[in-house]
Amino acid sequence: MIILLLILSVLVGVFLGKYFGSKQQFAKNLLILSAGFLITICLNEVFPEVYETGGHNIGIFVILGVLIQMLLENLTKGFEHGHVHHDSDDHSIIPIALIAGLFVHAFIEGIPLSHEKETFSPYLLGILFHNIPISFVLGSFLAHSKNFSTKFWVIVSVFALASPLGMLLGRYFDEDLKVYFLAVVGGIFLHISSVIIFESNKNHKMDWQKIILVMVGVALALTGHLFHHH
C-alpha cells in the first residue's frame, strides 16, 4: 500500500506538470504550500521522534542530511525547489546528473519507511506531499523539453521507484538504525523547505501570498497531527 502511494504521488505530480506546467506561478505556489507542510512535519513529527529515541550525537546526522542535500543540489541545480531554467543551454543536468540527484534524494527518504507501522504516518504524508510538486516540476520540464517519450518514462520510472527501493533496502537494516536515517531525512527536509520559504522576495518586500500559502501548508500538517494523535 505504501509503495503504491509513493508511486502514485509521483505520477500525479508528473501529469499535472504535463498539462499545467506552463503556469509557473501555479508550480511556485504548489512548492510553497508543500514547504509549509514539510517543515511542520519535520519540526512537529520527525525531530521529536529523532531526539527522543536517538543517541546523544543524533544532531550530527541531521546536519549530515543538510550537507547531503547541499551536495545533491550541485547535481539537480535546485530542481527540488523549482529552479528550472527551460531556456538554458546547459544540458549537464539532463539526464544523468538530474536523475542521479533526484534518485538519491528519494531513495534516502524511503529507507525510514521500511519499519513504518502505520499506513498514513505523518512522515509518509510529508514525503507524498513533497513528491507532488517535485514531480510537477519534472513533468513540466520534460514536456517543455519535448522529452515525453521513452526517455521521459525512464526518468519518471527511476524517480517513482527510488523511494520504494529505499524502503525495500531498509528492511535489511536493523530497526534500531531507523532513527539515524530519519535524522538524515529530517536534515534534507529542513534544508529544502527552508530554502523554498526563505528565498529572498523581490526587492525584499513582504510577500503576503507566500506567507498565506505557508500558513495553509502548516495548518494542513497540524490538522493531520491532531488526527494522528487522537
GROMACS .gro file of C-alpha atoms in nm:
model
  230
    1MET     CA    1   0.000   0.000   0.000
    2ILE     CA    2   0.278   0.243   0.094
    3ILE     CA    3   0.474   0.159  -0.221
    4LEU     CA    4   0.166   0.221  -0.434
    5LEU     CA    5   0.107   0.560  -0.269
    6LEU     CA    6   0.469   0.660  -0.329
    7ILE     CA    7   0.448   0.575  -0.699
    8LEU     CA    8   0.107   0.740  -0.742
    9SER     CA    9   0.226   1.065  -0.582
   10VAL     CA   10   0.498   1.090  -0.848
   11LEU     CA   11   0.266   1.002  -1.137
   12VAL     CA   12   0.002   1.251  -1.024
   13GLY     CA   13   0.260   1.528  -1.000
   14VAL     CA   14   0.415   1.446  -1.338
   15PHE     CA   15   0.086   1.453  -1.524
   16LEU     CA   16  -0.021   1.772  -1.351
   17GLY     CA   17   0.310   1.916  -1.467
   18LYS     CA   18   0.246   1.800  -1.822
   19TYR     CA   19  -0.091   1.972  -1.851
   20PHE     CA   20  -0.041   2.273  -1.622
   21GLY     CA   21   0.337   2.311  -1.638
   22SER     CA   22   0.320   2.633  -1.839
   23LYS     CA   23   0.161   2.804  -1.538
   24GLN     CA   24   0.480   2.883  -1.349
   25GLN     CA   25   0.300   3.066  -1.069
   26PHE     CA   26   0.091   2.755  -1.002
   27ALA     CA   27   0.408   2.547  -0.970
   28LYS     CA   28   0.564   2.808  -0.740
   29ASN     CA   29   0.253   2.817  -0.518
   30LEU     CA   30   0.243   2.438  -0.500
   31LEU     CA   31   0.605   2.429  -0.388
   32ILE     CA   32   0.549   2.697  -0.121
   33LEU     CA   33   0.240   2.516   0.009
   34SER     CA   34   0.432   2.188   0.028
   35ALA     CA   35   0.723   2.363   0.204
   36GLY     CA   36   0.493   2.484   0.481
   37PHE     CA   37   0.357   2.131   0.517
   38LEU     CA   38   0.701   1.972   0.507
   39ILE     CA   39   0.872   2.197   0.761
   40THR     CA   40   0.581   2.144   1.002
   41ILE     CA   41   0.604   1.766   0.966
   42CYS     CA   42   0.979   1.795   1.014
   43LEU     CA   43   0.964   2.006   1.332
   44ASN     CA   44   0.646   1.860   1.479
   45GLU     CA   45   0.687   1.489   1.399
   46VAL     CA   46   1.030   1.392   1.269
   47PHE     CA   47   1.258   1.585   1.504
   48PRO     CA   48   1.068   1.498   1.826
   49GLU     CA   49   1.096   1.128   1.738
   50VAL     CA   50   1.461   1.165   1.640
   51TYR     CA   51   1.568   1.345   1.957
   52GLU     CA   52   1.356   1.127   2.184
   53THR     CA   53   1.487   0.794   2.058
   54GLY     CA   54   1.826   0.887   1.913
   55GLY     CA   55   2.159   0.897   2.089
   56HIS     CA   56   2.347   1.193   2.232
   57ASN     CA   57   2.504   1.282   1.896
   58ILE     CA   58   2.192   1.239   1.682
   59GLY     CA   59   2.211   1.604   1.575
   60ILE     CA   60   2.519   1.519   1.370
   61PHE     CA   61   2.302   1.307   1.143
   62VAL     CA   62   2.057   1.595   1.097
   63ILE     CA   63   2.347   1.815   0.990
   64LEU     CA   64   2.464   1.532   0.763
   65GLY     CA   65   2.124   1.540   0.594
   66VAL     CA   66   2.157   1.915   0.531
   67LEU     CA   67   2.504   1.864   0.382
   68ILE     CA   68   2.388   1.573   0.164
   69GLN     CA   69   2.109   1.786   0.021
   70MET     CA   70   2.351   2.069  -0.048
   71LEU     CA   71   2.572   1.826  -0.241
   72LEU     CA   72   2.275   1.682  -0.431
   73GLU     CA   73   2.176   2.030  -0.541
   74ASN     CA   74   2.505   2.052  -0.729
   75LEU     CA   75   2.359   1.777  -0.947
   76THR     CA   76   1.997   1.894  -0.964
   77LYS     CA   77   2.071   2.269  -0.970
   78GLY     CA   78   1.794   2.335  -0.717
   79PHE     CA   79   1.533   2.134  -0.907
   80GLU     CA   80   1.373   2.033  -0.574
   81HIS     CA   81   1.268   2.391  -0.505
   82GLY     CA   82   1.161   2.488  -0.854
   83HIS     CA   83   1.484   2.623  -1.001
   84VAL     CA   84   1.434   2.516  -1.362
   85HIS     CA   85   1.577   2.713  -1.649
   86HIS     CA   86   1.398   2.597  -1.961
   87ASP     CA   87   1.592   2.829  -2.187
   88SER     CA   88   1.933   2.736  -2.057
   89ASP     CA   89   2.187   2.582  -2.292
   90ASP     CA   90   2.337   2.391  -2.003
   91HIS     CA   91   2.239   2.029  -2.058
   92SER     CA   92   2.466   1.897  -1.785
   93ILE     CA   93   2.171   1.808  -1.565
   94ILE     CA   94   1.992   1.615  -1.839
   95PRO     CA   95   1.955   1.336  -1.785
   96ILE     CA   96   2.236   1.174  -1.583
   97ALA     CA   97   2.301   1.429  -1.307
   98LEU     CA   98   1.934   1.518  -1.265
   99ILE     CA   99   1.828   1.154  -1.250
  100ALA     CA  100   2.109   1.068  -1.007
  101GLY     CA  101   2.036   1.361  -0.777
  102LEU     CA  102   1.661   1.301  -0.763
  103PHE     CA  103   1.710   0.925  -0.725
  104VAL     CA  104   1.949   0.953  -0.429
  105HIS     CA  105   1.726   1.215  -0.269
  106ALA     CA  106   1.412   0.999  -0.293
  107PHE     CA  107   1.599   0.675  -0.215
  108ILE     CA  108   1.724   0.807   0.121
  109GLU     CA  109   1.372   0.930   0.206
  110GLY     CA  110   1.236   0.579   0.150
  111ILE     CA  111   1.468   0.399   0.393
  112PRO     CA  112   1.291   0.505   0.719
  113LEU     CA  113   0.962   0.380   0.573
  114SER     CA  114   1.090   0.021   0.589
  115HIS     CA  115   0.987  -0.011   0.954
  116GLU     CA  116   0.681   0.215   0.934
  117LYS     CA  117   0.390   0.056   1.116
  118GLU     CA  118   0.120   0.300   1.002
  119THR     CA  119  -0.020   0.327   0.650
  120PHE     CA  120  -0.070   0.704   0.673
  121SER     CA  121   0.200   0.817   0.913
  122PRO     CA  122   0.290   1.189   0.924
  123TYR     CA  123   0.631   1.105   0.780
  124LEU     CA  124   0.477   0.926   0.480
  125LEU     CA  125   0.233   1.213   0.425
  126GLY     CA  126   0.529   1.452   0.427
  127ILE     CA  127   0.701   1.251   0.152
  128LEU     CA  128   0.381   1.226  -0.055
  129PHE     CA  129   0.314   1.598  -0.021
  130HIS     CA  130   0.676   1.665  -0.111
  131ASN     CA  131   0.674   1.431  -0.415
  132ILE     CA  132   0.385   1.602  -0.594
  133PRO     CA  133   0.543   1.948  -0.653
  134ILE     CA  134   0.883   1.799  -0.742
  135SER     CA  135   0.712   1.565  -0.989
  136PHE     CA  136   0.507   1.857  -1.118
  137VAL     CA  137   0.827   2.047  -1.198
  138LEU     CA  138   0.975   1.731  -1.353
  139GLY     CA  139   0.670   1.674  -1.574
  140SER     CA  140   0.668   2.038  -1.679
  141PHE     CA  141   1.039   2.032  -1.756
  142LEU     CA  142   1.028   1.711  -1.961
  143ALA     CA  143   0.720   1.818  -2.154
  144HIS     CA  144   0.878   2.156  -2.231
  145SER     CA  145   1.195   1.980  -2.345
  146LYS     CA  146   0.987   1.758  -2.577
  147ASN     CA  147   1.114   1.453  -2.393
  148PHE     CA  148   0.771   1.299  -2.340
  149SER     CA  149   0.895   0.974  -2.491
  150THR     CA  150   1.085   0.663  -2.390
  151LYS     CA  151   1.342   0.885  -2.218
  152PHE     CA  152   1.061   1.054  -2.028
  153TRP     CA  153   0.925   0.725  -1.897
  154VAL     CA  154   1.272   0.609  -1.794
  155ILE     CA  155   1.333   0.927  -1.594
  156VAL     CA  156   0.988   0.921  -1.432
  157SER     CA  157   1.017   0.550  -1.352
  158VAL     CA  158   1.358   0.594  -1.188
  159PHE     CA  159   1.224   0.873  -0.967
  160ALA     CA  160   0.896   0.692  -0.889
  161LEU     CA  161   1.075   0.373  -0.785
  162ALA     CA  162   1.353   0.539  -0.583
  163SER     CA  163   1.165   0.567  -0.250
  164PRO     CA  164   1.010   0.217  -0.278
  165LEU     CA  165   1.359   0.074  -0.346
  166GLY     CA  166   1.495   0.261  -0.044
  167MET     CA  167   1.210   0.122   0.162
  168LEU     CA  168   1.284  -0.234   0.048
  169LEU     CA  169   1.656  -0.197   0.119
  170GLY     CA  170   1.581  -0.056   0.463
  171ARG     CA  171   1.421  -0.385   0.563
  172TYR     CA  172   1.768  -0.540   0.566
  173PHE     CA  173   1.888  -0.289   0.827
  174ASP     CA  174   1.837  -0.325   1.199
  175GLU     CA  175   1.523  -0.139   1.308
  176ASP     CA  176   1.732   0.050   1.566
  177LEU     CA  177   1.906   0.228   1.277
  178LYS     CA  178   1.580   0.383   1.158
  179VAL     CA  179   1.622   0.688   1.381
  180TYR     CA  180   1.956   0.773   1.219
  181PHE     CA  181   1.817   0.755   0.869
  182LEU     CA  182   1.518   0.956   0.987
  183ALA     CA  183   1.754   1.220   1.126
  184VAL     CA  184   1.931   1.244   0.789
  185VAL     CA  185   1.599   1.283   0.608
  186GLY     CA  186   1.494   1.543   0.866
  187GLY     CA  187   1.801   1.746   0.768
  188ILE     CA  188   1.712   1.709   0.399
  189PHE     CA  189   1.353   1.818   0.463
  190LEU     CA  190   1.465   2.112   0.673
  191HIS     CA  191   1.703   2.238   0.407
  192ILE     CA  192   1.459   2.208   0.116
  193SER     CA  193   1.161   2.359   0.294
  194SER     CA  194   1.358   2.645   0.447
  195VAL     CA  195   1.515   2.735   0.111
  196ILE     CA  196   1.171   2.749  -0.053
  197ILE     CA  197   1.018   2.953   0.230
  198PHE     CA  198   1.304   3.192   0.298
  199GLU     CA  199   1.429   3.262  -0.051
  200SER     CA  200   1.456   3.637  -0.096
  201ASN     CA  201   1.141   3.811  -0.213
  202LYS     CA  202   1.161   4.066  -0.489
  203ASN     CA  203   1.315   4.386  -0.351
  204HIS     CA  204   1.284   4.225  -0.006
  205LYS     CA  205   0.917   4.324   0.014
  206MET     CA  206   0.667   4.130   0.220
  207ASP     CA  207   0.511   3.861   0.003
  208TRP     CA  208   0.171   3.805   0.163
  209GLN     CA  209   0.074   3.537  -0.086
  210LYS     CA  210   0.377   3.332   0.014
  211ILE     CA  211   0.300   3.379   0.383
  212ILE     CA  212  -0.060   3.268   0.337
  213LEU     CA  213   0.043   2.961   0.137
  214VAL     CA  214   0.296   2.864   0.403
  215MET     CA  215   0.029   2.908   0.672
  216VAL     CA  216  -0.212   2.686   0.477
  217GLY     CA  217   0.058   2.419   0.447
  218VAL     CA  218   0.128   2.445   0.819
  219ALA     CA  219  -0.244   2.423   0.900
  220LEU     CA  220  -0.284   2.111   0.688
  221ALA     CA  221   0.009   1.943   0.862
  222LEU     CA  222  -0.119   2.040   1.208
  223THR     CA  223  -0.464   1.905   1.121
  224GLY     CA  224  -0.305   1.574   1.026
  225HIS     CA  225  -0.105   1.585   1.350
  226LEU     CA  226  -0.421   1.623   1.558
  227PHE     CA  227  -0.595   1.333   1.385
  228HIS     CA  228  -0.283   1.121   1.415
  229HIS     CA  229  -0.254   1.167   1.791
  230HIS     CA  230  -0.623   1.123   1.869
   0.00000   0.00000   0.00000
